Short mmCIF file of C-alpha atoms in Angstrom, two decimals:
data_model
loop_
_atom_site.label_atom_id
_atom_site.label_comp_id
_atom_site.label_asym_id
_atom_site.label_seq_id
_atom_site.Cartn_x
_atom_site.Cartn_y
_atom_site.Cartn_z
CA MET K 15 79.37 -55.12 269.08
CA ALA K 16 78.11 -51.54 268.87
CA ARG K 17 80.88 -50.31 271.20
CA LEU K 18 83.48 -52.19 269.17
CA ALA K 19 82.29 -50.51 266.00
CA SER K 20 82.73 -47.10 267.64
CA VAL K 21 86.26 -48.00 268.71
CA LEU K 22 87.10 -49.18 265.20
CA LEU K 23 85.76 -45.94 263.81
CA VAL K 24 87.98 -43.89 266.11
CA LEU K 25 91.09 -45.89 265.26
CA ALA K 26 90.43 -45.86 261.53
CA ALA K 27 89.77 -42.14 261.33
CA LEU K 28 92.27 -40.87 263.90
CA LEU K 29 95.00 -39.98 261.40
CA SER K 30 92.61 -37.94 259.29
CA VAL K 31 90.98 -35.92 262.05
CA LEU K 32 93.37 -32.97 261.92
CA VAL K 33 93.11 -32.74 258.15
CA CYS K 34 89.32 -32.93 258.31
CA ARG K 35 89.12 -30.25 260.97
CA ALA K 36 91.19 -27.96 258.78
CA ALA K 37 88.65 -28.29 255.98
CA ALA K 38 85.90 -25.74 255.56
CA ALA K 39 83.06 -27.88 256.87
CA GLU K 40 79.59 -26.64 255.99
CA LYS K 41 76.73 -27.22 258.40
CA THR K 42 73.20 -27.51 257.09
CA GLY K 43 71.23 -28.19 260.28
CA GLN K 44 69.17 -30.77 258.37
CA ILE K 45 67.90 -33.85 260.27
CA THR K 46 65.45 -36.24 258.64
CA VAL K 47 63.77 -38.65 261.04
CA PHE K 48 61.73 -41.79 260.44
CA TRP K 49 58.37 -42.00 262.18
CA GLY K 50 55.75 -44.73 262.23
CA ARG K 51 57.51 -47.83 263.51
CA HIS K 52 56.41 -47.71 267.17
CA ALA K 53 52.92 -47.03 268.46
CA ASP K 54 54.26 -45.35 271.60
CA GLU K 55 56.59 -42.86 269.89
CA GLY K 56 53.97 -40.10 269.97
CA THR K 57 52.07 -38.63 267.06
CA LEU K 58 53.47 -37.24 263.86
CA GLY K 59 52.53 -33.82 265.17
CA ASP K 60 54.57 -34.45 268.31
CA ALA K 61 57.62 -35.19 266.17
CA CYS K 62 57.24 -31.97 264.23
CA ASN K 63 56.75 -29.99 267.44
CA PHE K 64 60.03 -31.25 268.90
CA ASP K 65 61.88 -27.94 269.35
CA GLY K 66 62.58 -27.52 265.64
CA ILE K 67 65.04 -30.41 265.70
CA TYR K 68 63.71 -32.39 262.74
CA THR K 69 63.61 -30.72 259.33
CA ALA K 70 61.88 -33.56 257.45
CA VAL K 71 59.89 -36.65 258.44
CA ASN K 72 59.62 -39.96 256.60
CA MET K 73 56.55 -42.03 257.47
CA ALA K 74 57.24 -45.76 257.41
CA PHE K 75 56.02 -47.82 255.58
CA LEU K 76 53.83 -48.65 252.60
CA ASN K 77 55.00 -52.26 252.68
CA VAL K 78 52.58 -54.18 250.44
CA TYR K 79 52.47 -53.44 246.71
CA GLY K 80 53.34 -54.83 243.32
CA HIS K 81 50.56 -57.39 242.88
CA GLY K 82 47.39 -55.33 242.94
CA LYS K 83 47.19 -54.95 246.71
CA TYR K 84 48.43 -52.09 248.86
CA HIS K 85 48.91 -51.80 252.60
CA LEU K 86 50.06 -48.94 254.80
CA ASP K 87 51.69 -50.10 258.04
CA LEU K 88 52.15 -47.41 260.71
CA SER K 89 52.65 -49.87 263.59
CA GLY K 90 49.31 -49.25 265.23
CA HIS K 91 49.17 -45.48 264.86
CA PRO K 92 45.56 -44.52 264.11
CA VAL K 93 45.25 -43.12 260.61
CA ALA K 94 42.59 -40.68 261.75
CA GLY K 95 44.31 -37.44 262.61
CA VAL K 96 47.47 -38.10 260.58
CA GLY K 97 46.17 -35.87 257.79
CA ASP K 98 45.86 -32.92 260.17
CA ASP K 99 49.33 -33.68 261.52
CA ILE K 100 50.75 -33.66 257.99
CA LYS K 101 49.28 -30.21 257.40
CA HIS K 102 50.60 -29.03 260.76
CA CYS K 103 54.11 -30.23 259.96
CA GLN K 104 53.99 -28.55 256.57
CA SER K 105 52.83 -25.31 258.16
CA LEU K 106 56.05 -25.41 260.19
CA GLY K 107 58.11 -25.87 257.04
CA ILE K 108 58.70 -29.58 257.70
CA PRO K 109 58.04 -31.75 254.63
CA VAL K 110 56.51 -35.19 255.15
CA PHE K 111 57.33 -38.17 252.93
CA LEU K 112 55.93 -41.68 252.65
CA SER K 113 58.56 -44.38 252.60
CA VAL K 114 57.85 -47.43 250.45
CA GLY K 115 59.40 -50.82 251.19
CA GLY K 116 60.71 -51.55 254.64
CA PHE K 117 62.00 -54.55 256.52
CA GLY K 118 59.04 -56.87 256.15
CA GLY K 119 55.86 -56.82 254.15
CA ASP K 120 55.11 -58.23 250.75
CA TYR K 121 56.40 -55.92 248.10
CA GLY K 122 58.15 -55.94 244.76
CA LEU K 123 57.97 -54.50 241.27
CA PRO K 124 58.48 -57.42 238.90
CA THR K 125 57.24 -55.58 235.79
CA ASN K 126 57.10 -52.09 234.35
CA GLN K 127 53.33 -52.19 234.66
CA SER K 128 53.54 -52.92 238.40
CA ALA K 129 55.73 -49.82 238.71
CA VAL K 130 53.21 -47.71 236.79
CA ASP K 131 50.38 -49.06 238.94
CA LEU K 132 52.22 -48.20 242.15
CA ALA K 133 53.01 -44.71 240.87
CA ASP K 134 49.31 -44.19 240.17
CA HIS K 135 48.35 -45.50 243.61
CA LEU K 136 50.80 -43.16 245.33
CA TRP K 137 49.74 -40.16 243.26
CA TYR K 138 46.01 -40.56 243.75
CA SER K 139 46.04 -41.88 247.33
CA TYR K 140 48.77 -39.82 249.00
CA LEU K 141 50.13 -37.12 246.72
CA GLY K 142 48.60 -34.43 244.53
CA GLY K 143 46.08 -36.37 242.49
CA THR K 144 42.42 -37.20 243.02
CA ARG K 145 40.34 -39.83 241.29
CA ALA K 146 36.75 -40.89 241.89
CA GLY K 147 36.56 -44.09 243.90
CA VAL K 148 40.17 -43.96 245.12
CA PRO K 149 40.32 -43.54 248.91
CA ARG K 150 42.80 -41.11 250.45
CA PRO K 151 43.83 -42.38 253.91
CA PHE K 152 44.89 -38.89 255.01
CA GLY K 153 41.99 -37.02 253.47
CA ASP K 154 42.89 -33.90 251.54
CA ALA K 155 46.39 -33.72 253.06
CA ARG K 156 49.03 -34.10 250.37
CA LEU K 157 52.41 -35.59 251.18
CA ASP K 158 55.48 -33.81 249.88
CA GLY K 159 57.11 -36.83 248.31
CA ILE K 160 58.10 -40.47 248.33
CA ASP K 161 61.11 -42.18 249.88
CA PHE K 162 62.51 -45.51 248.59
CA PHE K 163 63.56 -47.80 251.49
CA LEU K 164 64.25 -51.16 249.89
CA GLU K 165 65.39 -54.07 252.01
CA HIS K 166 64.68 -56.85 249.57
CA GLY K 167 64.34 -57.22 245.83
CA GLY K 168 66.44 -58.62 243.06
CA VAL K 169 68.04 -57.25 239.94
CA GLY K 170 64.79 -57.69 238.03
CA GLU K 171 62.89 -55.12 240.09
CA HIS K 172 61.63 -52.02 238.31
CA TYR K 173 62.16 -49.23 240.82
CA ASP K 174 63.86 -47.15 238.16
CA ALA K 175 60.57 -47.16 236.27
CA LEU K 176 58.71 -46.13 239.44
CA ALA K 177 61.11 -43.24 239.98
CA ARG K 178 60.69 -42.02 236.42
CA GLU K 179 56.90 -42.29 236.58
CA LEU K 180 56.74 -40.27 239.78
CA ALA K 181 59.19 -37.72 238.42
CA LYS K 182 56.83 -36.98 235.52
CA HIS K 183 54.51 -35.12 237.88
CA ASP K 184 54.93 -31.42 238.33
CA LYS K 185 56.99 -30.12 241.18
CA PRO K 186 56.93 -29.92 244.14
CA LEU K 187 56.75 -33.75 244.19
CA ARG K 188 60.03 -34.76 245.78
CA LEU K 189 61.86 -38.08 245.73
CA THR K 190 64.39 -39.42 248.22
CA ALA K 191 66.07 -42.77 248.77
CA THR K 192 67.38 -44.53 251.88
CA PRO K 193 69.76 -47.26 250.70
CA ARG K 194 72.13 -49.41 252.70
CA CYS K 195 75.72 -48.24 252.87
CA ALA K 196 76.93 -51.61 251.57
CA SER K 197 77.14 -51.72 247.80
CA PRO K 198 73.57 -51.57 246.47
CA ASP K 199 72.26 -54.35 244.27
CA GLY K 200 71.45 -53.86 240.61
CA SER K 201 67.89 -52.63 241.08
CA VAL K 202 68.94 -49.95 243.58
CA GLN K 203 71.80 -48.85 241.34
CA ARG K 204 69.39 -48.42 238.42
CA GLU K 205 66.96 -46.57 240.67
CA LEU K 206 69.59 -44.09 241.80
CA ALA K 207 70.98 -43.77 238.27
CA THR K 208 67.75 -42.04 237.24
CA VAL K 209 69.18 -38.91 238.95
CA VAL K 210 65.71 -37.82 240.05
CA PHE K 211 66.42 -38.10 243.78
CA GLU K 212 67.02 -34.83 245.58
CA ARG K 213 68.32 -36.59 248.70
CA ILE K 214 69.96 -39.94 249.40
CA HIS K 215 70.06 -41.05 253.04
CA VAL K 216 72.87 -43.62 253.25
CA ARG K 217 72.38 -46.02 256.16
CA PHE K 218 75.79 -46.35 257.78
CA TYR K 219 74.45 -48.13 260.85
CA ASP K 220 74.36 -51.96 260.81
CA TYR K 221 77.38 -52.07 258.50
CA PRO K 222 80.68 -52.25 260.47
CA ASN K 223 82.92 -51.92 257.42
CA CYS K 224 81.19 -48.71 256.36
CA THR K 225 81.40 -47.27 259.85
CA ALA K 226 85.03 -48.25 260.48
CA TRP K 227 86.16 -46.87 257.10
CA ILE K 228 83.68 -44.06 256.98
CA GLU K 229 85.73 -41.61 254.92
CA ASP K 230 86.26 -44.05 252.06
CA ALA K 231 82.62 -45.14 252.05
CA TRP K 232 81.33 -41.57 252.29
CA ASN K 233 83.52 -40.33 249.48
CA GLN K 234 82.31 -43.14 247.23
CA TRP K 235 78.67 -42.18 247.78
CA THR K 236 79.13 -38.44 247.40
CA ALA K 237 81.22 -38.89 244.24
CA ALA K 238 78.77 -41.35 242.70
CA TYR K 239 75.74 -39.05 243.03
CA PRO K 240 76.95 -35.43 242.80
CA GLY K 241 73.50 -34.16 241.83
CA SER K 242 71.88 -35.37 245.07
CA LYS K 243 72.34 -34.21 248.62
CA ILE K 244 73.85 -37.10 250.58
CA PHE K 245 72.69 -37.61 254.18
CA LEU K 246 74.56 -39.64 256.79
CA GLY K 247 72.21 -42.31 258.15
CA LEU K 248 72.69 -42.89 261.89
CA THR K 249 70.79 -44.87 264.48
CA ALA K 250 69.66 -43.29 267.73
CA SER K 251 69.52 -46.67 269.46
CA TYR K 252 72.62 -47.58 271.47
CA THR K 253 71.66 -51.26 271.14
CA ASP K 254 71.92 -51.21 267.33
CA ALA K 255 75.04 -52.34 265.55
CA CYS K 256 77.41 -49.49 264.70
CA TYR K 257 75.75 -46.99 267.02
CA LEU K 258 78.03 -43.96 267.22
CA GLU K 259 78.53 -42.15 270.48
CA ARG K 260 77.72 -38.47 270.29
CA LYS K 261 81.33 -37.50 270.97
CA ALA K 262 82.49 -39.58 268.01
CA VAL K 263 79.91 -37.90 265.78
CA PHE K 264 81.17 -34.46 266.78
CA GLU K 265 84.92 -35.05 266.88
CA ILE K 266 85.41 -37.43 263.99
CA VAL K 267 82.41 -38.00 261.77
CA MET K 268 81.14 -34.49 261.06
CA PRO K 269 84.50 -33.07 259.93
CA ILE K 270 84.70 -35.94 257.43
CA VAL K 271 81.21 -35.94 255.97
CA GLN K 272 80.83 -32.18 255.70
CA LYS K 273 83.72 -31.78 253.27
CA PRO K 274 81.94 -32.67 249.99
CA ASP K 275 79.79 -29.99 248.39
CA ASN K 276 76.77 -32.31 248.29
CA TYR K 277 76.71 -33.08 252.00
CA GLY K 278 73.08 -32.74 253.06
CA GLY K 279 72.76 -33.52 256.75
CA VAL K 280 71.82 -36.50 258.92
CA MET K 281 69.07 -39.09 258.67
CA LEU K 282 68.09 -40.57 262.03
CA TRP K 283 66.53 -43.96 262.74
CA ASP K 284 64.14 -43.32 264.32
CA ARG K 285 61.79 -41.09 266.35
CA TYR K 286 61.11 -43.78 268.97
CA ASN K 287 64.78 -44.55 269.59
CA ASP K 288 65.60 -40.87 269.65
CA GLU K 289 63.15 -40.43 272.51
CA GLN K 290 64.48 -43.47 274.35
CA ASN K 291 68.09 -42.34 274.17
CA GLY K 292 68.44 -40.16 277.25
CA ASN K 293 67.74 -36.55 276.45
CA HIS K 294 67.30 -37.18 272.72
CA TYR K 295 70.25 -38.05 270.51
CA SER K 296 69.14 -35.55 267.90
CA SER K 297 69.23 -32.63 270.35
CA TYR K 298 72.92 -33.22 270.94
CA ILE K 299 73.97 -33.52 267.32
CA LYS K 300 71.73 -30.76 265.92
CA ASN K 301 74.30 -28.01 266.35
CA TRP K 302 77.02 -30.07 264.66
CA VAL K 303 74.96 -31.17 261.69
#
């Protein structure tokens, strides 16, 4: 299935390759990677020490919230030491974000108050705030921002309220989103419509129609959110649906996605799969990004 998706991509984009190559593509060198989904992917510090390849890291996930309980799931990574790793990454100029949501867990924001409560929890537990009696899992380390990675939730969810609450805090609190390439549901559309997200990582993997007709899909996203930097979400796992061979990324995809002014770079899922893929998928695409 993954190989078929790559073939479809090549066929669909073949006629536009020459035009795209003629365009003044702008490289940014930006690669955001997800970390925290595999216990044997190495530490957060290891990811940031990886030859300067990654320029931002999203920790995944805070996957329980919305009903008075909160749970951070780092797939068995010991929390002790993560705070020092966060500071180390930041000393290298690599911002670290906490991604809320994920593929499982028990989360949702059914009311405005639940959104306010989550914003407070994030601010005092992980970001720039302190409050007596509120534990900070990473000690005095302060994350750079929050990423919204929402796999389930209906039109009644209040993520737009969460985004606005977090945006009230002074800079440099930063907000990003990692939506599916397929048309987002109502709650995600309202979330992104707040225009407070500096980056949007659009997940093109797992969606054959988006990958096969990548130029149309990409142009829709970049046109819809001109005030945000749009990142192309790729998977580093060759077993995932719509995995793109490195040659296809270089010859076809990059000339297409780098044309809009708000092209931002690449988001990669994830650190573990990047390590497992030969000599690191990210190392090969870094110079083209």
